[in-house]
PDB file of C-alpha atoms in Angstrom:
ATOM      1  CA  MET V  20      48.632   2.014  65.257  1.00  0.00           C
ATOM      2  CA  THR V  21      49.616  -1.541  64.083  1.00  0.00           C
ATOM      3  CA  VAL V  22      53.221  -2.437  62.879  1.00  0.00           C
ATOM      4  CA  MET V  23      51.880  -2.642  59.413  1.00  0.00           C
ATOM      5  CA  ASN V  24      50.321   0.867  59.537  1.00  0.00           C
ATOM      6  CA  HIS V  25      53.395   2.353  61.054  1.00  0.00           C
ATOM      7  CA  LYS V  26      55.403   0.933  58.122  1.00  0.00           C
ATOM      8  CA  ALA V  27      53.089   2.324  55.678  1.00  0.00           C
ATOM      9  CA  LYS V  28      53.219   5.828  57.194  1.00  0.00           C
ATOM     10  CA  ALA V  29      56.949   5.761  57.606  1.00  0.00           C
ATOM     11  CA  MET V  30      57.405   4.536  53.842  1.00  0.00           C
ATOM     12  CA  GLY V  31      54.844   7.450  52.766  1.00  0.00           C
ATOM     13  CA  LEU V  32      56.905   9.919  54.638  1.00  0.00           C
ATOM     14  CA  PHE V  33      60.139   8.602  53.081  1.00  0.00           C
ATOM     15  CA  LEU V  34      58.587   8.847  49.671  1.00  0.00           C
ATOM     16  CA  LYS V  35      57.424  12.340  50.092  1.00  0.00           C
ATOM     17  CA  SER V  36      60.862  13.513  51.307  1.00  0.00           C
ATOM     18  CA  ARG V  37      62.518  11.947  48.371  1.00  0.00           C
ATOM     19  CA  ARG V  38      60.251  13.456  45.880  1.00  0.00           C
ATOM     20  CA  GLU V  39      60.639  16.903  47.322  1.00  0.00           C
ATOM     21  CA  ARG V  40      64.450  16.878  46.934  1.00  0.00           C
ATOM     22  CA  LEU V  41      64.320  15.808  43.330  1.00  0.00           C
ATOM     23  CA  SER V  42      64.203  18.578  40.704  1.00  0.00           C
ATOM     24  CA  PRO V  43      62.334  18.167  37.327  1.00  0.00           C
ATOM     25  CA  GLU V  44      65.612  19.018  35.565  1.00  0.00           C
ATOM     26  CA  GLY V  45      67.391  16.386  37.524  1.00  0.00           C
ATOM     27  CA  ALA V  46      64.642  13.855  36.697  1.00  0.00           C
ATOM     28  CA  GLY V  47      65.042  14.678  33.056  1.00  0.00           C
ATOM     29  CA  LEU V  48      61.702  16.560  32.645  1.00  0.00           C
ATOM     30  CA  LYS V  49      60.826  19.530  30.710  1.00  0.00           C
ATOM     31  CA  TYR V  50      57.974  21.728  32.060  1.00  0.00           C
ATOM     32  CA  ALA V  51      56.842  25.170  31.304  1.00  0.00           C
ATOM     33  CA  SER V  52      58.541  28.195  33.005  1.00  0.00           C
ATOM     34  CA  GLY V  53      57.103  29.691  36.057  1.00  0.00           C
ATOM     35  CA  GLN V  54      56.908  29.406  39.814  1.00  0.00           C
ATOM     36  CA  ARG V  55      56.129  25.787  40.990  1.00  0.00           C
ATOM     37  CA  LYS V  56      54.026  25.489  44.149  1.00  0.00           C
ATOM     38  CA  THR V  57      55.362  22.094  44.993  1.00  0.00           C
ATOM     39  CA  PRO V  58      58.981  21.643  46.011  1.00  0.00           C
ATOM     40  CA  GLY V  59      60.820  19.004  43.883  1.00  0.00           C
ATOM     41  CA  LEU V  60      58.577  16.792  41.676  1.00  0.00           C
ATOM     42  CA  ARG V  61      54.925  16.670  41.681  1.00  0.00           C
ATOM     43  CA  ARG V  62      53.286  13.345  42.614  1.00  0.00           C
ATOM     44  CA  GLU V  63      52.014  13.105  39.115  1.00  0.00           C
ATOM     45  CA  GLU V  64      55.478  13.497  37.677  1.00  0.00           C
ATOM     46  CA  VAL V  65      56.740  10.647  39.800  1.00  0.00           C
ATOM     47  CA  SER V  66      53.822   8.489  38.774  1.00  0.00           C
ATOM     48  CA  VAL V  67      54.776   9.121  35.096  1.00  0.00           C
ATOM     49  CA  LEU V  68      58.399   8.173  35.641  1.00  0.00           C
ATOM     50  CA  ALA V  69      57.523   5.138  37.581  1.00  0.00           C
ATOM     51  CA  GLY V  70      54.758   3.924  35.440  1.00  0.00           C
ATOM     52  CA  VAL V  71      52.018   3.679  38.206  1.00  0.00           C
ATOM     53  CA  SER V  72      48.803   5.733  38.575  1.00  0.00           C
ATOM     54  CA  VAL V  73      48.778   9.072  40.141  1.00  0.00           C
ATOM     55  CA  THR V  74      46.088   7.681  42.489  1.00  0.00           C
ATOM     56  CA  TYR V  75      47.988   4.755  43.813  1.00  0.00           C
ATOM     57  CA  TYR V  76      51.242   6.770  44.073  1.00  0.00           C
ATOM     58  CA  THR V  77      49.366   9.369  46.197  1.00  0.00           C
ATOM     59  CA  TRP V  78      47.765   6.545  48.386  1.00  0.00           C
ATOM     60  CA  LEU V  79      51.263   5.300  49.018  1.00  0.00           C
ATOM     61  CA  GLU V  80      52.586   8.715  50.173  1.00  0.00           C
ATOM     62  CA  GLN V  81      49.480   9.061  52.388  1.00  0.00           C
ATOM     63  CA  GLY V  82      50.540   5.860  54.270  1.00  0.00           C
ATOM     64  CA  ARG V  83      47.502   3.746  53.250  1.00  0.00           C
ATOM     65  CA  ASP V  84      47.742   0.144  53.886  1.00  0.00           C
ATOM     66  CA  LEU V  85      48.422  -1.068  50.337  1.00  0.00           C
ATOM     67  CA  ASN V  86      50.380  -4.218  49.181  1.00  0.00           C
ATOM     68  CA  PRO V  87      52.564  -2.688  46.239  1.00  0.00           C
ATOM     69  CA  SER V  88      54.578  -5.317  44.203  1.00  0.00           C
ATOM     70  CA  ARG V  89      58.327  -5.523  44.305  1.00  0.00           C
ATOM     71  CA  GLU V  90      58.207  -4.181  40.829  1.00  0.00           C
ATOM     72  CA  VAL V  91      56.221  -1.183  41.674  1.00  0.00           C
ATOM     73  CA  ILE V  92      58.613  -0.425  44.613  1.00  0.00           C
ATOM     74  CA  ASN V  93      61.553  -0.785  42.368  1.00  0.00           C
ATOM     75  CA  SER V  94      60.059   1.534  39.670  1.00  0.00           C
ATOM     76  CA  ILE V  95      59.563   4.053  42.148  1.00  0.00           C
ATOM     77  CA  ALA V  96      63.087   3.749  43.589  1.00  0.00           C
ATOM     78  CA  GLN V  97      64.337   4.377  40.179  1.00  0.00           C
ATOM     79  CA  ALA V  98      61.939   7.319  39.475  1.00  0.00           C
ATOM     80  CA  LEU V  99      63.138   8.902  42.690  1.00  0.00           C
ATOM     81  CA  GLN V 100      66.963   8.109  41.907  1.00  0.00           C
ATOM     82  CA  LEU V 101      67.470   6.582  45.336  1.00  0.00           C
ATOM     83  CA  SER V 102      71.052   5.788  46.346  1.00  0.00           C
ATOM     84  CA  PRO V 103      71.841   2.213  47.209  1.00  0.00           C
ATOM     85  CA  ALA V 104      71.252   2.787  50.960  1.00  0.00           C
ATOM     86  CA  GLU V 105      67.896   4.729  50.398  1.00  0.00           C
ATOM     87  CA  LYS V 106      66.697   1.951  48.049  1.00  0.00           C
ATOM     88  CA  SER V 107      67.709  -0.651  50.765  1.00  0.00           C
ATOM     89  CA  HIS V 108      65.746   1.355  53.279  1.00  0.00           C
ATOM     90  CA  LEU V 109      62.518   1.624  51.100  1.00  0.00           C
ATOM     91  CA  PHE V 110      62.640  -2.128  50.601  1.00  0.00           C
ATOM     92  CA  GLN V 111      62.835  -2.529  54.396  1.00  0.00           C
ATOM     93  CA  LEU V 112      59.955  -0.293  54.908  1.00  0.00           C
ATOM     94  CA  TRP V 113      58.070  -2.195  52.084  1.00  0.00           C
ATOM     95  CA  ASN V 114      58.645  -5.621  53.403  1.00  0.00           C
ATOM     96  CA  THR V 115      60.842  -6.295  56.581  1.00  0.00           C
ATOM     97  CA  HIS V 116      61.460  -9.762  55.240  1.00  0.00           C
ATOM     98  CA  ALA V 117      62.696  -8.908  51.736  1.00  0.00           C
ATOM     99  CA  SER V 118      65.447 -10.986  50.519  1.00  0.00           C
ATOM    100  CA  GLU V 119      68.815  -9.548  51.182  1.00  0.00           C
ATOM    101  CA  THR V 120      69.798  -9.827  47.527  1.00  0.00           C
ATOM    102  CA  LEU V 121      67.340  -7.082  46.857  1.00  0.00           C
ATOM    103  CA  LEU V 122      69.051  -4.599  49.084  1.00  0.00           C
ATOM    104  CA  ALA V 123      72.181  -3.150  48.064  1.00  0.00           C
ATOM    105  CA  ALA V 124      75.161  -2.814  50.236  1.00  0.00           C
ATOM    106  CA  PRO V 125      75.157   0.631  52.013  1.00  0.00           C
ATOM    107  CA  ALA V 126      78.478   1.660  50.798  1.00  0.00           C
ATOM    108  CA  LEU V 127      82.039   0.292  49.895  1.00  0.00           C
ATOM    109  CA  VAL V 128      84.944   1.114  51.889  1.00  0.00           C
ATOM    110  CA  ASP V 129      88.246   1.796  50.239  1.00  0.00           C
ATOM    111  CA  PRO V 130      90.258  -1.540  50.430  1.00  0.00           C
ATOM    112  CA  GLN V 131      93.275   0.591  51.669  1.00  0.00           C
ATOM    113  CA  ILE V 132      91.277   1.814  54.617  1.00  0.00           C
ATOM    114  CA  GLN V 133      90.343  -1.730  55.314  1.00  0.00           C
ATOM    115  CA  LYS V 134      93.990  -2.699  55.419  1.00  0.00           C
ATOM    116  CA  ILE V 135      94.826   0.095  57.815  1.00  0.00           C
ATOM    117  CA  ILE V 136      92.115  -0.817  60.542  1.00  0.00           C
ATOM    118  CA  ASP V 137      93.187  -4.488  59.898  1.00  0.00           C
ATOM    119  CA  GLN V 138      96.546  -3.666  61.214  1.00  0.00           C
ATOM    120  CA  LEU V 139      95.271  -2.118  64.323  1.00  0.00           C
ATOM    121  CA  ALA V 140      95.526  -3.858  67.451  1.00  0.00           C
ATOM    122  CA  TYR V 141      92.519  -2.382  69.254  1.00  0.00           C
ATOM    123  CA  PRO V 142      88.872  -2.734  68.174  1.00  0.00           C
ATOM    124  CA  SER V 143      88.260  -0.485  65.173  1.00  0.00           C
ATOM    125  CA  HIS V 144      85.090  -0.046  63.015  1.00  0.00           C
ATOM    126  CA  ILE V 145      83.742   2.345  60.278  1.00  0.00           C
ATOM    127  CA  THR V 146      80.177   3.288  60.228  1.00  0.00           C
ATOM    128  CA  ASN V 147      78.289   6.064  58.262  1.00  0.00           C
ATOM    129  CA  GLU V 148      75.730   8.569  59.669  1.00  0.00           C
ATOM    130  CA  ARG V 149      73.162   5.996  60.147  1.00  0.00           C
ATOM    131  CA  THR V 150      75.650   3.910  62.065  1.00  0.00           C
ATOM    132  CA  GLU V 151      75.582   1.225  59.429  1.00  0.00           C
ATOM    133  CA  VAL V 152      78.821  -0.893  60.028  1.00  0.00           C
ATOM    134  CA  LEU V 153      80.835  -0.725  56.824  1.00  0.00           C
ATOM    135  CA  ALA V 154      84.108  -2.271  57.893  1.00  0.00           C
ATOM    136  CA  TRP V 155      85.653  -3.579  60.936  1.00  0.00           C
ATOM    137  CA  ASN V 156      88.845  -5.460  62.157  1.00  0.00           C
ATOM    138  CA  LYS V 157      89.267  -8.833  63.841  1.00  0.00           C
ATOM    139  CA  ALA V 158      89.555  -7.191  67.296  1.00  0.00           C
ATOM    140  CA  ALA V 159      86.103  -5.327  66.900  1.00  0.00           C
ATOM    141  CA  GLN V 160      84.533  -8.545  65.784  1.00  0.00           C
ATOM    142  CA  GLU V 161      85.812 -10.057  68.870  1.00  0.00           C
ATOM    143  CA  MET V 162      85.086  -7.302  71.418  1.00  0.00           C
ATOM    144  CA  PHE V 163      81.851  -5.995  69.842  1.00  0.00           C
ATOM    145  CA  PHE V 164      80.068  -8.543  67.594  1.00  0.00           C
ATOM    146  CA  ASP V 165      80.228 -10.833  64.872  1.00  0.00           C
ATOM    147  CA  PHE V 166      78.815  -8.421  62.076  1.00  0.00           C
ATOM    148  CA  THR V 167      79.240 -11.345  59.413  1.00  0.00           C
ATOM    149  CA  SER V 168      76.553 -13.198  61.406  1.00  0.00           C
ATOM    150  CA  ILE V 169      73.772 -10.799  60.299  1.00  0.00           C
ATOM    151  CA  PRO V 170      72.445  -9.354  57.146  1.00  0.00           C
ATOM    152  CA  VAL V 171      73.893  -6.099  55.783  1.00  0.00           C
ATOM    153  CA  GLN V 172      70.776  -4.246  56.324  1.00  0.00           C
ATOM    154  CA  GLU V 173      70.503  -5.175  60.032  1.00  0.00           C
ATOM    155  CA  ARG V 174      74.103  -3.876  60.852  1.00  0.00           C
ATOM    156  CA  TYR V 175      73.260  -0.664  62.533  1.00  0.00           C
ATOM    157  CA  PHE V 176      75.833  -0.139  65.386  1.00  0.00           C
ATOM    158  CA  ILE V 177      73.376   2.113  67.459  1.00  0.00           C
ATOM    159  CA  ARG V 178      70.693  -0.692  67.584  1.00  0.00           C
ATOM    160  CA  LEU V 179      73.246  -3.404  68.326  1.00  0.00           C
ATOM    161  CA  LEU V 180      74.735  -1.465  71.094  1.00  0.00           C
ATOM    162  CA  PHE V 181      71.503  -1.351  73.094  1.00  0.00           C
ATOM    163  CA  GLU V 182      69.753  -4.571  72.081  1.00  0.00           C
ATOM    164  CA  ASP V 183      72.519  -7.214  72.121  1.00  0.00           C
ATOM    165  CA  THR V 184      73.050  -8.199  75.628  1.00  0.00           C
ATOM    166  CA  GLU V 185      76.128 -10.345  74.924  1.00  0.00           C
ATOM    167  CA  MET V 186      77.798  -7.087  73.326  1.00  0.00           C
ATOM    168  CA  ARG V 187      76.871  -5.022  76.243  1.00  0.00           C
ATOM    169  CA  ARG V 188      78.454  -7.428  78.710  1.00  0.00           C
ATOM    170  CA  ARG V 189      81.945  -7.540  76.478  1.00  0.00           C
ATOM    171  CA  ILE V 190      82.301  -3.951  76.647  1.00  0.00           C
ATOM    172  CA  VAL V 191      83.885  -2.912  80.023  1.00  0.00           C
ATOM    173  CA  ASN V 192      83.070   0.873  80.180  1.00  0.00           C
ATOM    174  CA  ILE V 193      79.528   0.221  78.606  1.00  0.00           C
ATOM    175  CA  GLU V 194      77.842   3.161  80.196  1.00  0.00           C
ATOM    176  CA  GLU V 195      80.479   5.604  79.043  1.00  0.00           C
ATOM    177  CA  PHE V 196      80.678   4.047  75.690  1.00  0.00           C
ATOM    178  CA  SER V 197      76.900   4.258  75.474  1.00  0.00           C
ATOM    179  CA  ASN V 198      76.627   7.830  76.323  1.00  0.00           C
ATOM    180  CA  TYR V 199      79.422   8.721  73.888  1.00  0.00           C
ATOM    181  CA  SER V 200      77.581   6.742  71.111  1.00  0.00           C
ATOM    182  CA  VAL V 201      74.182   8.332  71.723  1.00  0.00           C
ATOM    183  CA  GLY V 202      75.808  11.710  71.766  1.00  0.00           C
ATOM    184  CA  VAL V 203      77.264  11.097  68.215  1.00  0.00           C
ATOM    185  CA  PHE V 204      74.009   9.744  66.973  1.00  0.00           C
ATOM    186  CA  ARG V 205      72.156  12.640  68.397  1.00  0.00           C
ATOM    187  CA  THR V 206      74.412  14.845  66.212  1.00  0.00           C
ATOM    188  CA  TYR V 207      73.592  13.016  63.159  1.00  0.00           C
ATOM    189  CA  TYR V 208      69.899  12.845  64.233  1.00  0.00           C
ATOM    190  CA  ASP V 209      69.838  16.671  64.364  1.00  0.00           C
ATOM    191  CA  LYS V 210      71.685  17.066  61.020  1.00  0.00           C
ATOM    192  CA  HIS V 211      68.948  14.876  59.335  1.00  0.00           C
ATOM    193  CA  ARG V 212      65.863  15.870  61.433  1.00  0.00           C
ATOM    194  CA  GLY V 213      62.678  14.956  59.469  1.00  0.00           C
ATOM    195  CA  ASP V 214      64.440  11.954  57.729  1.00  0.00           C
ATOM    196  CA  PRO V 215      62.004   9.121  58.380  1.00  0.00           C
ATOM    197  CA  TRP V 216      64.735   6.435  58.938  1.00  0.00           C
ATOM    198  CA  PHE V 217      66.080   8.642  61.975  1.00  0.00           C
ATOM    199  CA  GLU V 218      62.664   9.125  63.332  1.00  0.00           C
ATOM    200  CA  THR V 219      61.676   5.352  63.103  1.00  0.00           C
ATOM    201  CA  THR V 220      64.971   4.451  64.632  1.00  0.00           C
ATOM    202  CA  VAL V 221      64.581   6.658  67.599  1.00  0.00           C
ATOM    203  CA  GLU V 222      61.159   5.503  68.120  1.00  0.00           C
ATOM    204  CA  HIS V 223      62.289   1.971  67.993  1.00  0.00           C
ATOM    205  CA  LEU V 224      64.997   2.444  70.505  1.00  0.00           C
ATOM    206  CA  LEU V 225      62.713   4.438  72.920  1.00  0.00           C
ATOM    207  CA  GLN V 226      60.232   1.409  72.932  1.00  0.00           C
ATOM    208  CA  ASN V 227      63.236  -1.115  73.655  1.00  0.00           C
TER     209      ASN V 227
END
């Protein structure tokens, strides 16, 4: 499978998972009472909300090698009510070279929390369950990595830990630190089993 086909498949799985979690009521749709065979929204409902044809949206979910425009991807993201982090991930699946300005920051850390970690002498950083680095202090930047040197959408600690040789050299107890980090990541992976982002990340790490 080519990288492009892999991305298309991953994007299709991601769209499907987000569609199935969104209820018609949550999307502002009214429908006849009765049991629905499809969890969440139907594909045709997403197509109406996004303003694209049912066939085209279906092909996207099937992982076909298409070339949707930025406007189409943005419309689908709005229709599926994606969070900033989810929208960022979708744009990355659509185009790995998408402009950073299109990708919203994964989250904002309370300024008070930032002040607290700034006062700590030892390396401290804050991540979410995807290990996206949201905040860090000066010691962490000196010990681990200059997080400001890379785009927001590339600040995944789990990937930097295994892919950046300089960072691994700086950490004295690298084996212990790596084992602990993998254990924490595995906990989140099990919690979000089936999430395309986690599946793609694990596959990427195994290949490197």
